[in-house]
Coordinates of C-alpha atoms and ligand atoms in Angstrom, one line a residue:
M1 CA -175.2 15.7 114.6
S2 CA -172.8 13.4 116.4
A3 CA -172.9 13.1 120.2
W4 CA -169.2 12.5 120.2
Q5 CA -167.1 14.9 122.3
E6 CA -163.4 15.5 121.7
V7 CA -161.2 14.3 124.6
I8 CA -157.7 15.6 124.7
T9 CA -154.8 13.2 125.3
P10 CA -152.4 15.4 127.4
G11 CA -148.9 15.4 126.2
R12 CA -149.4 13.2 123.1
F13 CA -147.4 15.8 121.0
D14 CA -145.1 17.1 123.7
G15 CA -141.8 18.3 122.2
Q16 CA -143.0 17.8 118.7
T17 CA -143.2 20.3 115.8
V18 CA -146.1 19.7 113.4
I19 CA -146.9 21.6 110.3
V20 CA -150.6 21.9 109.5
T21 CA -151.8 23.4 106.2
G22 CA -155.3 24.9 105.8
A23 CA -155.1 25.7 109.6
G24 CA -157.4 28.7 109.2
S25 CA -160.6 26.8 108.8
G26 CA -162.5 23.5 109.1
I27 CA -160.5 20.3 109.3
G28 CA -157.1 22.0 109.3
R29 CA -158.1 24.3 112.1
A30 CA -159.4 21.5 114.2
T31 CA -156.3 19.5 113.6
A32 CA -154.0 22.4 114.5
L33 CA -155.9 23.0 117.7
R34 CA -155.9 19.3 118.7
V35 CA -152.1 19.0 118.2
A36 CA -151.4 22.2 120.0
R37 CA -153.8 21.3 122.9
E38 CA -151.9 18.1 123.2
G39 CA -148.5 19.8 123.6
G40 CA -147.3 20.2 120.1
R41 CA -145.8 23.3 118.5
V42 CA -147.9 23.9 115.4
I43 CA -146.7 25.7 112.3
A44 CA -150.1 26.9 111.1
S45 CA -150.2 27.5 107.4
D46 CA -153.1 29.1 105.5
L47 CA -153.8 31.3 102.5
S48 CA -155.8 33.6 104.8
R49 CA -153.7 35.8 107.1
E50 CA -156.9 37.0 108.8
R51 CA -158.1 33.5 109.7
L52 CA -154.7 32.7 111.1
E53 CA -154.6 35.9 113.2
E54 CA -158.0 35.0 114.6
L55 CA -156.9 31.4 115.4
V56 CA -153.9 32.7 117.3
A57 CA -155.8 35.5 119.0
E58 CA -158.5 33.1 120.2
N59 CA -155.9 30.6 121.5
P60 CA -153.1 32.8 123.0
D61 CA -151.8 30.0 125.3
L62 CA -151.1 27.4 122.6
G63 CA -148.0 26.9 120.6
L64 CA -149.3 28.2 117.3
V65 CA -147.0 29.8 114.8
P66 CA -149.0 31.4 111.9
V67 CA -147.5 31.5 108.4
A68 CA -149.7 33.0 105.8
G69 CA -149.3 32.2 102.1
D70 CA -150.4 30.1 99.1
I71 CA -148.9 26.7 100.0
S72 CA -148.9 25.7 96.3
T73 CA -146.0 28.2 95.8
E74 CA -142.4 27.5 96.7
D75 CA -142.1 30.8 98.6
A76 CA -144.8 29.8 101.0
V77 CA -143.4 26.3 101.4
Q78 CA -140.0 27.8 102.3
A79 CA -141.6 30.2 104.8
V80 CA -143.4 27.4 106.5
V81 CA -140.4 25.1 106.7
G82 CA -138.2 28.0 107.8
A83 CA -140.7 28.7 110.7
A84 CA -140.3 25.0 111.8
G85 CA -136.7 25.7 112.5
G86 CA -135.0 22.4 111.5
R87 CA -137.4 20.1 113.3
V88 CA -140.6 18.6 111.8
D89 CA -142.1 15.5 113.5
G90 CA -145.4 15.7 111.7
L91 CA -146.9 17.2 108.6
A92 CA -150.6 17.3 107.9
N93 CA -151.4 18.4 104.3
V94 CA -155.0 19.5 104.9
A95 CA -155.4 22.6 102.6
G96 CA -157.6 21.9 99.7
I97 CA -160.3 23.3 97.5
M98 CA -163.3 21.7 95.7
D99 CA -164.2 22.0 92.0
H100 CA -167.5 22.9 90.6
F101 CA -168.6 19.4 89.8
H102 CA -167.7 19.8 86.1
G103 CA -167.5 16.7 84.0
L104 CA -164.4 16.2 81.8
H105 CA -166.0 17.6 78.6
E106 CA -166.8 20.9 80.2
L107 CA -163.9 21.4 82.6
P108 CA -162.4 24.9 82.4
D109 CA -158.6 25.0 82.3
E110 CA -158.4 27.4 85.3
I111 CA -160.4 25.1 87.5
W112 CA -158.3 22.1 86.6
E113 CA -155.1 24.0 87.1
R114 CA -156.1 25.6 90.5
V115 CA -157.5 22.4 91.9
M116 CA -154.4 20.4 90.9
A117 CA -152.1 23.2 92.3
V118 CA -153.7 23.5 95.7
N119 CA -154.7 19.8 96.2
V120 CA -151.7 18.1 94.6
T121 CA -148.7 20.4 93.9
S122 CA -148.8 21.8 97.5
V123 CA -148.6 18.2 98.8
V124 CA -145.6 17.6 96.5
R125 CA -143.8 20.8 97.3
L126 CA -144.2 20.7 101.1
S127 CA -143.5 17.0 101.4
R128 CA -140.4 17.4 99.3
A129 CA -139.2 20.2 101.5
V130 CA -139.9 18.4 104.8
L131 CA -138.7 14.9 104.0
P132 CA -135.0 15.7 104.2
I133 CA -135.5 17.0 107.7
M134 CA -137.4 13.8 108.6
L135 CA -134.8 11.6 107.0
E136 CA -132.1 13.3 109.0
A137 CA -134.1 12.7 112.2
G138 CA -135.0 9.1 111.2
Y139 CA -138.6 9.9 112.2
G140 CA -141.6 11.5 110.7
S141 CA -145.3 11.2 110.1
I142 CA -147.1 12.7 107.2
V143 CA -150.9 12.7 106.8
N144 CA -152.4 13.8 103.6
V145 CA -156.1 14.7 103.4
S146 CA -157.8 12.9 100.6
S147 CA -161.5 12.6 100.2
E148 CA -164.4 10.3 99.5
A149 CA -163.6 11.5 95.9
G150 CA -160.3 9.7 96.2
L151 CA -162.2 6.4 96.7
R152 CA -165.0 6.7 94.0
G153 CA -166.1 8.6 91.0
S154 CA -169.4 9.9 92.3
A155 CA -168.4 12.4 95.0
A156 CA -167.2 15.4 93.0
G157 CA -166.3 16.7 89.6
A158 CA -163.4 15.4 87.3
A159 CA -160.7 17.8 88.7
Y160 CA -161.3 17.2 92.4
T161 CA -161.7 13.4 91.9
A162 CA -158.5 13.3 89.9
S163 CA -156.6 15.4 92.5
K164 CA -157.6 13.2 95.4
H165 CA -156.7 10.0 93.6
A166 CA -153.3 11.7 93.0
V167 CA -153.1 12.4 96.7
N168 CA -153.6 8.7 97.4
G169 CA -150.9 7.8 94.9
L170 CA -148.4 10.2 96.4
T171 CA -149.3 8.7 99.9
K172 CA -148.6 5.1 98.8
S173 CA -145.5 5.9 96.8
A174 CA -143.9 7.8 99.8
A175 CA -145.0 5.1 102.3
V176 CA -143.1 2.5 100.3
M177 CA -140.0 4.7 99.6
Y178 CA -139.6 6.2 103.1
G179 CA -141.2 3.6 105.4
R180 CA -138.0 1.8 106.2
K181 CA -136.4 5.1 107.1
G182 CA -138.8 5.7 110.0
I183 CA -141.2 7.9 108.1
R184 CA -144.9 6.9 107.9
V185 CA -147.1 8.5 105.2
N186 CA -150.9 7.9 105.4
A187 CA -154.0 9.6 104.1
V188 CA -157.4 10.3 105.6
A189 CA -160.4 10.4 103.3
P190 CA -163.2 12.5 104.9
G191 CA -166.8 12.1 103.9
G192 CA -169.1 15.0 104.2
T193 CA -167.8 17.4 106.9
I194 CA -169.3 20.7 108.1
T195 CA -166.6 23.3 107.3
H196 CA -166.4 26.4 105.1
I197 CA -165.4 24.6 101.9
E198 CA -167.4 25.7 98.9
A199 CA -168.8 23.1 96.5
P200 CA -171.0 24.8 94.0
M201 CA -172.7 22.3 91.6
D202 CA -172.5 24.3 88.4
S203 CA -172.8 21.3 86.0
E204 CA -176.1 20.2 84.6
L205 CA -174.4 16.8 84.0
A206 CA -173.6 16.4 87.6
K207 CA -177.1 17.4 88.6
E208 CA -178.4 14.6 86.5
T209 CA -175.8 12.0 87.5
I210 CA -174.3 12.7 90.9
A211 CA -176.8 14.7 92.8
P212 CA -179.4 12.0 92.9
L213 CA -176.9 9.5 94.4
F214 CA -176.2 12.0 97.3
G215 CA -179.8 11.7 98.3
V216 CA -179.6 7.9 98.6
V217 CA -176.1 7.2 100.0
L218 CA -174.8 10.2 101.9
P219 CA -174.4 9.5 105.7
P220 CA -174.8 12.4 108.1
A221 CA -172.0 15.0 107.9
A222 CA -169.3 15.0 110.5
Q223 CA -167.8 17.8 112.6
A224 CA -164.3 19.0 111.8
D225 CA -163.0 17.8 115.1
E226 CA -164.1 14.3 114.3
L227 CA -161.7 14.4 111.3
A228 CA -159.0 15.9 113.5
A229 CA -159.3 12.9 115.7
S230 CA -158.6 10.6 112.8
I231 CA -155.8 12.8 111.4
T232 CA -154.0 13.2 114.8
F233 CA -154.2 9.5 115.5
L234 CA -152.3 8.8 112.2
L235 CA -149.9 11.7 113.1
S236 CA -149.2 10.3 116.5
R237 CA -146.8 7.6 117.5
D238 CA -149.8 5.3 118.4
A239 CA -150.1 4.8 114.6
T240 CA -146.6 3.2 114.7
N241 CA -147.5 0.2 112.6
I242 CA -149.6 2.0 110.1
N243 CA -148.1 3.1 106.8
G244 CA -149.6 3.7 103.3
V245 CA -153.3 3.5 104.3
V246 CA -156.0 5.7 102.9
L247 CA -158.3 5.7 106.0
A248 CA -161.9 6.6 105.3
S249 CA -163.3 8.8 108.0
D250 CA -166.7 9.1 106.6
N251 CA -169.4 7.6 108.9
G252 CA -169.4 4.5 106.7
W253 CA -169.9 6.0 103.2
N254 CA -167.0 4.0 101.9
A255 CA -168.9 0.8 102.6
I256 CA -171.9 1.6 100.6
Ligands
NAD1 P1 -162.2 24.8 104.5 O1 -162.5 25.6 103.3 O2 -163.1 25.0 105.7 O3 -160.7 25.0 105.0 C1 -159.6 24.9 104.0 C2 -158.6 26.0 104.4 O4 -157.5 25.8 103.5 C3 -159.1 27.4 104.3 O5 -158.8 28.1 105.5 C4 -158.3 28.0 103.1 O6 -158.0 29.4 103.3 C5 -157.1 27.1 103.1 N1 -156.5 27.1 101.8 C6 -157.1 27.0 100.6 N2 -156.2 27.1 99.6 C7 -155.0 27.3 100.2 C8 -153.7 27.5 99.7 N3 -153.4 27.5 98.4 N4 -152.7 27.6 100.6 C9 -152.9 27.6 101.9 N5 -154.1 27.4 102.4 C10 -155.1 27.3 101.6 O7 -162.2 23.3 104.0 P2 -162.2 21.9 104.7 O8 -163.5 21.2 104.4 O9 -161.7 21.9 106.1 O10 -161.1 21.2 103.8 C11 -159.9 20.6 104.3 C12 -159.5 19.4 103.4 O11 -160.5 18.4 103.6 C13 -159.4 19.7 101.9 O12 -158.3 19.0 101.4 C14 -160.7 19.1 101.4 O13 -160.5 18.6 100.1 C15 -160.9 17.9 102.3 N6 -162.2 17.3 102.4 C16 -163.3 18.1 102.9 C17 -164.5 17.5 102.9 C18 -165.7 18.2 103.5 O14 -166.9 17.8 103.4 N7 -165.6 19.4 104.1 C19 -164.8 16.2 102.4 C20 -163.7 15.5 101.9 C21 -162.4 16.1 101.9

């Protein structure tokens, strides 16, 4: 376990409204809390109403606005953007699900469709809804959560790997198209991180091909607040000159 301790930068998000998806657990929760502790008003989105209620109950003094719903649907997107009330300085697209490590020949339709809906369509829908607000303001910072599986073919199954490569593509396209209008769009690619994400390895093929690599190359897993540190840096104005990067936050896995 890392000896690193989170240190708050007071006021870094003062006056800002930041949308964080997946805020009920893991990396999204840590990101929502970091932004809120640093003065931001956080629109906290998650599928789980219960997790959001817990988040708010445990942190009654922070500016957390919970909005429950499936963020891959247009209804939930509209509810989240409505709660922001016409101002969105930052958007952290964190919500995501793993696949079951299926190879392409054995990939069930429902896993492909659900993984693409949550990991990709939600990023498309929410960014599409938020960008006009950012364009109007002439400022905005979007951070998409990718993965080590967005950098290589040996970290997950076909669906999750494809979804995170798509996230990188959306990030770079938007960075180019909106960069000159004051909007930065970046991604963070976490390595192994201790959260509640489920990653069952149901595939015999993956057990033969991918599992042995994990034993050789996997650096120690990070805590969720270490990922929040990377995400909030890119969300913050200190990342002023950074646009279109896919920042690996993975204890060096990307270099192996
Ligand atoms: P987690 O399961 O702890 O948290 C994810 C949260 O997202 C949950 O609270 C869940 O309810 C929510 N969520 C799922 N589907 C949703 C939907 N359709 N609408 C709204 N909310 C939804 O997982 P985590 O590890 O914190 O994952 C966060 C992100 O980090 C994901 O995009 C994941 O792919 C990525 N990631 C995680 C790891 C890791 O090792 N944990 C590694 C690389 C990338």
